[in-house]
Amino acid sequence: MKTLSIGHSPDADDAFMFYGLASERVRIEGYTIDHVMEDIETLNRRARRGELDVTAISAAAYPEVAHLYRIMSCGASVGRKYGPIVLAREPLPLEALAGRRIAVPGAQTTAYLLLRLYVPAAFTPVMMDFDHVMEAVASGETDAGVIIHEGQLTWQTTGLHRILDLGEAWMEDTALPIPLGLDVIRRGLDDALMTRVASALKESIVLARTDEDAAVDYAMQFGRGLDRKTCQEFVRMYVNADTVDMGDEGARALAALYGRARDRGILHATPNLDILQV
């Protein structure tokens, strides 16, 4: 048996979509899977070195790894009028973030890219692990912060104030969903194996959505204390029809994201969208 290394974050939504493969209800004949669970910014860095056969990455990280990986049409984390949220200790107009210290969950995250697109004035990014951002804002370590993952559902209990939902702003601005995360596959694999792997991931996602109770049971191990109802709500947000197949709309959304980043001088050029369809 050969081994495939597959990286994804230890978060409820990623765990949910990989349930079929992790439980071995979905298999890739002739291969065992080494499940590598690390935070998304670590996976972004590892993708730059081409270390894993398959990996989740931030959509914002793809331009730097496009020469090493292909995008799979399945596995994307997509928000439709919701996404990363900018929080502060007090209500502030968006322009008041100028010059402020803003906690950011990683330099290559899509959350940071969106922040740069939607906060018009210069600010000071403070990089930290995503699960420390709310604490940093609440304690005054930073003036604001960008919340990702399940914090998008639990922040209301913190007493903090929402300044902007970046996914909502993107949808209102572009009429497109926001592609936050992608699953990509290493170009060194042969075409037939690429297709088999992508098909297995798609099958795993479909299985999780079909046998939701079992998949949520598995995902709750990675929910950082989420109750079942909140965990279920969160995985439904980010493991949806777009995750099964991003389709033409997903490709257009990626093109729009990279095009706007190029126009703002954040990217030098837009990457070729080499999407493996299954």
CSV table of C-alpha atoms in Angstrom, one decimal:
chain,number,residue,atom,x,y,z
A,1,MET,CA,0.0,0.0,0.0
A,2,LYS,CA,1.3,3.4,-0.9
A,3,THR,CA,0.6,6.5,1.3
A,4,LEU,CA,-1.0,9.8,0.4
A,5,SER,CA,-0.5,12.8,2.7
A,6,ILE,CA,-3.7,14.8,3.0
A,7,GLY,CA,-3.6,18.0,5.0
A,8,HIS,CA,-6.6,19.8,6.5
A,9,SER,CA,-7.3,22.0,9.6
A,10,PRO,CA,-8.4,20.5,12.9
A,11,ASP,CA,-11.7,22.4,12.6
A,12,ALA,CA,-15.2,21.1,12.6
A,13,ASP,CA,-16.0,22.0,9.0
A,14,ASP,CA,-12.9,20.4,7.6
A,15,ALA,CA,-13.3,17.3,9.8
A,16,PHE,CA,-16.9,17.1,8.6
A,17,MET,CA,-16.0,17.0,4.9
A,18,PHE,CA,-13.2,14.5,5.5
A,19,TYR,CA,-15.4,12.2,7.6
A,20,GLY,CA,-15.9,9.6,4.8
A,21,LEU,CA,-12.1,9.3,4.3
A,22,ALA,CA,-11.2,9.4,8.0
A,23,SER,CA,-13.8,6.7,8.8
A,24,GLU,CA,-12.6,4.7,5.8
A,25,ARG,CA,-16.2,4.5,4.5
A,26,VAL,CA,-14.6,6.1,1.5
A,27,ARG,CA,-11.3,4.5,0.3
A,28,ILE,CA,-8.7,5.2,-2.4
A,29,GLU,CA,-7.8,1.7,-3.6
A,30,GLY,CA,-4.2,0.9,-3.2
A,31,TYR,CA,-3.5,3.8,-0.9
A,32,THR,CA,-3.6,4.5,2.8
A,33,ILE,CA,-4.0,8.1,4.0
A,34,ASP,CA,-1.8,10.1,6.3
A,35,HIS,CA,-4.2,12.7,7.7
A,36,VAL,CA,-2.1,15.8,8.6
A,37,MET,CA,-4.1,18.2,10.8
A,38,GLU,CA,-2.6,21.6,11.2
A,39,ASP,CA,-4.0,25.2,11.3
A,40,ILE,CA,-4.6,26.8,8.0
A,41,GLU,CA,-1.7,29.2,8.1
A,42,THR,CA,0.7,26.3,8.7
A,43,LEU,CA,-0.9,24.4,5.8
A,44,ASN,CA,-0.4,27.5,3.6
A,45,ARG,CA,3.3,27.6,4.4
A,46,ARG,CA,3.7,23.8,3.8
A,47,ALA,CA,1.9,24.2,0.4
A,48,ARG,CA,4.5,26.8,-0.6
A,49,ARG,CA,7.1,24.0,-0.2
A,50,GLY,CA,5.0,21.4,-1.9
A,51,GLU,CA,5.2,19.1,1.1
A,52,LEU,CA,1.7,17.4,1.0
A,53,ASP,CA,0.0,15.5,-1.8
A,54,VAL,CA,-3.4,17.1,-1.1
A,55,THR,CA,-4.0,20.0,1.2
A,56,ALA,CA,-6.5,22.6,2.3
A,57,ILE,CA,-5.2,26.1,1.8
A,58,SER,CA,-6.6,29.6,2.0
A,59,ALA,CA,-7.9,30.8,-1.4
A,60,ALA,CA,-5.6,33.8,-0.9
A,61,ALA,CA,-2.6,31.5,-0.8
A,62,TYR,CA,-3.2,29.9,-4.2
A,63,PRO,CA,-1.4,32.4,-6.3
A,64,GLU,CA,1.9,31.5,-4.6
A,65,VAL,CA,1.4,27.7,-5.0
A,66,ALA,CA,-0.3,27.5,-8.4
A,67,HIS,CA,2.9,26.1,-10.0
A,68,LEU,CA,2.9,23.3,-7.5
A,69,TYR,CA,-0.8,22.5,-7.1
A,70,ARG,CA,-4.1,22.2,-9.0
A,71,ILE,CA,-7.4,23.3,-7.5
A,72,MET,CA,-10.0,20.6,-7.0
A,73,SER,CA,-13.6,21.5,-8.0
A,74,CYS,CA,-14.7,19.9,-4.7
A,75,GLY,CA,-13.6,20.8,-1.1
A,76,ALA,CA,-13.9,24.6,-1.3
A,77,SER,CA,-15.1,26.6,1.8
A,78,VAL,CA,-17.5,29.2,0.4
A,79,GLY,CA,-19.6,31.8,2.1
A,80,ARG,CA,-22.7,33.3,0.6
A,81,LYS,CA,-23.3,36.7,2.3
A,82,TYR,CA,-21.2,35.6,5.3
A,83,GLY,CA,-17.5,35.2,6.1
A,84,PRO,CA,-14.8,36.5,8.3
A,85,ILE,CA,-16.0,39.2,10.7
A,86,VAL,CA,-14.1,42.3,11.9
A,87,LEU,CA,-14.8,42.9,15.6
A,88,ALA,CA,-13.8,45.7,18.0
A,89,ARG,CA,-14.5,46.6,21.7
A,90,GLU,CA,-16.7,49.5,20.7
A,91,PRO,CA,-18.8,50.4,17.7
A,92,LEU,CA,-16.6,52.1,15.1
A,93,PRO,CA,-17.2,53.3,11.5
A,94,LEU,CA,-15.0,51.4,9.1
A,95,GLU,CA,-12.8,54.4,8.4
A,96,ALA,CA,-12.0,54.6,12.1
A,97,LEU,CA,-9.8,51.5,11.6
A,98,ALA,CA,-7.1,53.7,10.0
A,99,GLY,CA,-3.9,53.4,11.9
A,100,ARG,CA,-5.3,50.8,14.3
A,101,ARG,CA,-3.8,47.6,15.4
A,102,ILE,CA,-5.9,44.7,13.9
A,103,ALA,CA,-5.4,41.1,14.9
A,104,VAL,CA,-5.2,38.9,11.8
A,105,PRO,CA,-5.2,35.0,11.7
A,106,GLY,CA,-2.3,34.7,9.3
A,107,ALA,CA,-0.6,36.6,6.5
A,108,GLN,CA,-1.8,34.3,3.8
A,109,THR,CA,-5.4,33.9,4.9
A,110,THR,CA,-8.3,35.0,2.7
A,111,ALA,CA,-9.5,36.9,5.8
A,112,TYR,CA,-6.4,39.1,5.6
A,113,LEU,CA,-6.7,39.6,1.9
A,114,LEU,CA,-10.4,40.7,2.3
A,115,LEU,CA,-9.4,43.0,5.1
A,116,ARG,CA,-6.9,44.8,2.9
A,117,LEU,CA,-9.5,45.1,0.1
A,118,TYR,CA,-12.2,46.5,2.4
A,119,VAL,CA,-10.4,48.7,4.9
A,120,PRO,CA,-9.5,51.7,2.8
A,121,ALA,CA,-6.8,53.2,5.0
A,122,ALA,CA,-3.5,51.9,6.3
A,123,PHE,CA,-3.7,49.8,9.5
A,124,THR,CA,-1.2,47.7,11.5
A,125,PRO,CA,-1.8,44.0,11.1
A,126,VAL,CA,-0.9,41.9,14.2
A,127,MET,CA,-0.4,38.2,13.1
A,128,MET,CA,-1.6,35.6,15.6
A,129,ASP,CA,-3.3,32.2,15.8
A,130,PHE,CA,-6.9,32.5,14.9
A,131,ASP,CA,-8.2,31.2,18.3
A,132,HIS,CA,-6.4,34.1,20.1
A,133,VAL,CA,-8.0,36.9,18.1
A,134,MET,CA,-11.1,37.5,20.2
A,135,GLU,CA,-9.1,37.4,23.4
A,136,ALA,CA,-6.6,40.0,21.9
A,137,VAL,CA,-9.5,42.3,21.0
A,138,ALA,CA,-11.3,41.9,24.4
A,139,SER,CA,-8.1,42.5,26.4
A,140,GLY,CA,-7.1,45.6,24.4
A,141,GLU,CA,-4.0,44.0,23.0
A,142,THR,CA,-5.3,45.0,19.6
A,143,ASP,CA,-7.9,47.6,18.6
A,144,ALA,CA,-9.9,45.2,16.4
A,145,GLY,CA,-9.6,41.6,15.0
A,146,VAL,CA,-10.7,39.4,12.1
A,147,ILE,CA,-12.7,36.4,13.3
A,148,ILE,CA,-12.7,33.1,11.3
A,149,HIS,CA,-14.1,29.6,11.9
A,150,GLU,CA,-16.7,29.0,14.6
A,151,GLY,CA,-16.1,32.4,16.2
A,152,GLN,CA,-18.3,33.8,13.4
A,153,LEU,CA,-21.2,32.1,15.4
A,154,THR,CA,-20.1,32.6,19.0
A,155,TRP,CA,-18.8,36.2,19.0
A,156,GLN,CA,-22.1,37.6,20.2
A,157,THR,CA,-21.5,36.2,23.7
A,158,THR,CA,-18.3,38.2,24.1
A,159,GLY,CA,-19.6,41.8,24.3
A,160,LEU,CA,-17.6,42.8,21.3
A,161,HIS,CA,-19.1,44.8,18.4
A,162,ARG,CA,-19.2,43.8,14.7
A,163,ILE,CA,-17.6,46.4,12.5
A,164,LEU,CA,-18.0,44.5,9.2
A,165,ASP,CA,-18.8,41.0,7.8
A,166,LEU,CA,-16.3,40.7,5.0
A,167,GLY,CA,-18.3,37.9,3.3
A,168,GLU,CA,-21.4,40.0,3.3
A,169,ALA,CA,-19.6,43.1,2.0
A,170,TRP,CA,-18.1,40.9,-0.8
A,171,MET,CA,-21.5,39.6,-1.9
A,172,GLU,CA,-23.1,43.0,-1.9
A,173,ASP,CA,-20.1,44.4,-3.9
A,174,THR,CA,-19.7,41.6,-6.4
A,175,ALA,CA,-23.0,39.5,-6.3
A,176,LEU,CA,-20.7,36.5,-6.0
A,177,PRO,CA,-20.0,34.1,-3.1
A,178,ILE,CA,-16.6,34.4,-1.3
A,179,PRO,CA,-14.2,31.5,-1.8
A,180,LEU,CA,-12.4,31.3,1.5
A,181,GLY,CA,-10.6,28.0,1.4
A,182,LEU,CA,-9.6,25.5,-1.3
A,183,ASP,CA,-8.5,21.9,-1.5
A,184,VAL,CA,-5.6,21.4,-3.9
A,185,ILE,CA,-3.6,18.5,-5.3
A,186,ARG,CA,0.1,18.3,-6.0
A,187,ARG,CA,1.1,18.4,-9.7
A,188,GLY,CA,3.6,15.6,-9.3
A,189,LEU,CA,0.8,13.0,-9.1
A,190,ASP,CA,-0.3,11.4,-12.3
A,191,ASP,CA,-3.6,12.5,-13.9
A,192,ALA,CA,-5.5,9.3,-13.2
A,193,LEU,CA,-4.5,9.4,-9.5
A,194,MET,CA,-5.5,13.0,-9.3
A,195,THR,CA,-8.9,12.2,-10.6
A,196,ARG,CA,-9.3,9.2,-8.2
A,197,VAL,CA,-8.3,11.4,-5.2
A,198,ALA,CA,-10.6,14.3,-6.1
A,199,SER,CA,-13.5,11.8,-6.7
A,200,ALA,CA,-12.9,10.2,-3.3
A,201,LEU,CA,-12.9,13.6,-1.6
A,202,LYS,CA,-16.2,14.5,-3.4
A,203,GLU,CA,-17.7,11.2,-2.3
A,204,SER,CA,-16.5,11.9,1.3
A,205,ILE,CA,-18.3,15.3,1.2
A,206,VAL,CA,-21.5,13.9,-0.2
A,207,LEU,CA,-21.5,11.1,2.4
A,208,ALA,CA,-21.0,13.6,5.3
A,209,ARG,CA,-24.0,15.7,4.0
A,210,THR,CA,-26.1,12.5,3.6
A,211,ASP,CA,-25.2,10.9,6.9
A,212,GLU,CA,-25.0,14.2,8.7
A,213,ASP,CA,-25.5,12.8,12.3
A,214,ALA,CA,-22.5,10.5,12.0
A,215,ALA,CA,-20.4,13.2,10.4
A,216,VAL,CA,-21.3,15.8,13.0
A,217,ASP,CA,-20.5,13.3,15.8
A,218,TYR,CA,-17.0,13.0,14.2
A,219,ALA,CA,-16.7,16.8,13.6
A,220,MET,CA,-17.6,17.7,17.2
A,221,GLN,CA,-14.2,16.3,18.3
A,222,PHE,CA,-12.7,19.3,16.6
A,223,GLY,CA,-15.3,21.9,17.6
A,224,ARG,CA,-13.4,23.4,20.5
A,225,GLY,CA,-16.4,23.1,22.9
A,226,LEU,CA,-19.2,23.9,20.5
A,227,ASP,CA,-22.6,22.4,21.4
A,228,ARG,CA,-24.1,20.1,18.8
A,229,LYS,CA,-26.6,22.6,17.4
A,230,THR,CA,-23.9,25.2,16.9
A,231,CYS,CA,-21.5,22.7,15.4
A,232,GLN,CA,-24.2,21.5,13.0
A,233,GLU,CA,-25.0,25.1,12.0
A,234,PHE,CA,-21.3,25.9,11.4
A,235,VAL,CA,-20.6,22.8,9.2
A,236,ARG,CA,-23.7,23.6,7.2
A,237,MET,CA,-22.4,27.1,6.5
A,238,TYR,CA,-19.1,25.9,5.1
A,239,VAL,CA,-19.8,22.4,3.8
A,240,ASN,CA,-22.5,23.1,1.3
A,241,ALA,CA,-23.4,22.6,-2.4
A,242,ASP,CA,-20.4,24.8,-3.3
A,243,THR,CA,-18.2,22.4,-1.4
A,244,VAL,CA,-19.5,19.5,-3.5
A,245,ASP,CA,-18.7,21.5,-6.7
A,246,MET,CA,-17.7,25.1,-6.8
A,247,GLY,CA,-19.0,25.3,-10.4
A,248,ASP,CA,-18.6,28.2,-12.8
A,249,GLU,CA,-19.7,30.7,-10.2
A,250,GLY,CA,-16.9,29.6,-7.8
A,251,ALA,CA,-14.4,30.0,-10.6
A,252,ARG,CA,-15.7,33.5,-11.4
A,253,ALA,CA,-15.5,34.4,-7.7
A,254,LEU,CA,-11.9,33.3,-7.5
A,255,ALA,CA,-11.1,35.2,-10.7
A,256,ALA,CA,-12.8,38.3,-9.2
A,257,LEU,CA,-10.9,37.9,-5.9
A,258,TYR,CA,-7.5,37.7,-7.6
A,259,GLY,CA,-8.3,40.4,-10.1
A,260,ARG,CA,-9.2,42.9,-7.3
A,261,ALA,CA,-6.1,42.0,-5.4
A,262,ARG,CA,-4.0,42.6,-8.5
A,263,ASP,CA,-5.7,46.0,-9.1
A,264,ARG,CA,-5.0,47.0,-5.5
A,265,GLY,CA,-1.3,46.1,-5.9
A,266,ILE,CA,-1.6,43.2,-3.4
A,267,LEU,CA,-0.8,40.6,-6.2
A,268,HIS,CA,1.6,41.2,-9.0
A,269,ALA,CA,-0.4,39.0,-11.4
A,270,THR,CA,-3.5,36.7,-11.3
A,271,PRO,CA,-2.8,33.0,-11.3
A,272,ASN,CA,-4.1,30.5,-13.9
A,273,LEU,CA,-7.2,28.9,-12.5
A,274,ASP,CA,-6.3,25.3,-13.2
A,275,ILE,CA,-9.3,23.5,-11.8
A,276,LEU,CA,-9.6,19.7,-11.7
A,277,GLN,CA,-13.2,18.9,-12.4
A,278,VAL,CA,-14.8,15.7,-10.9
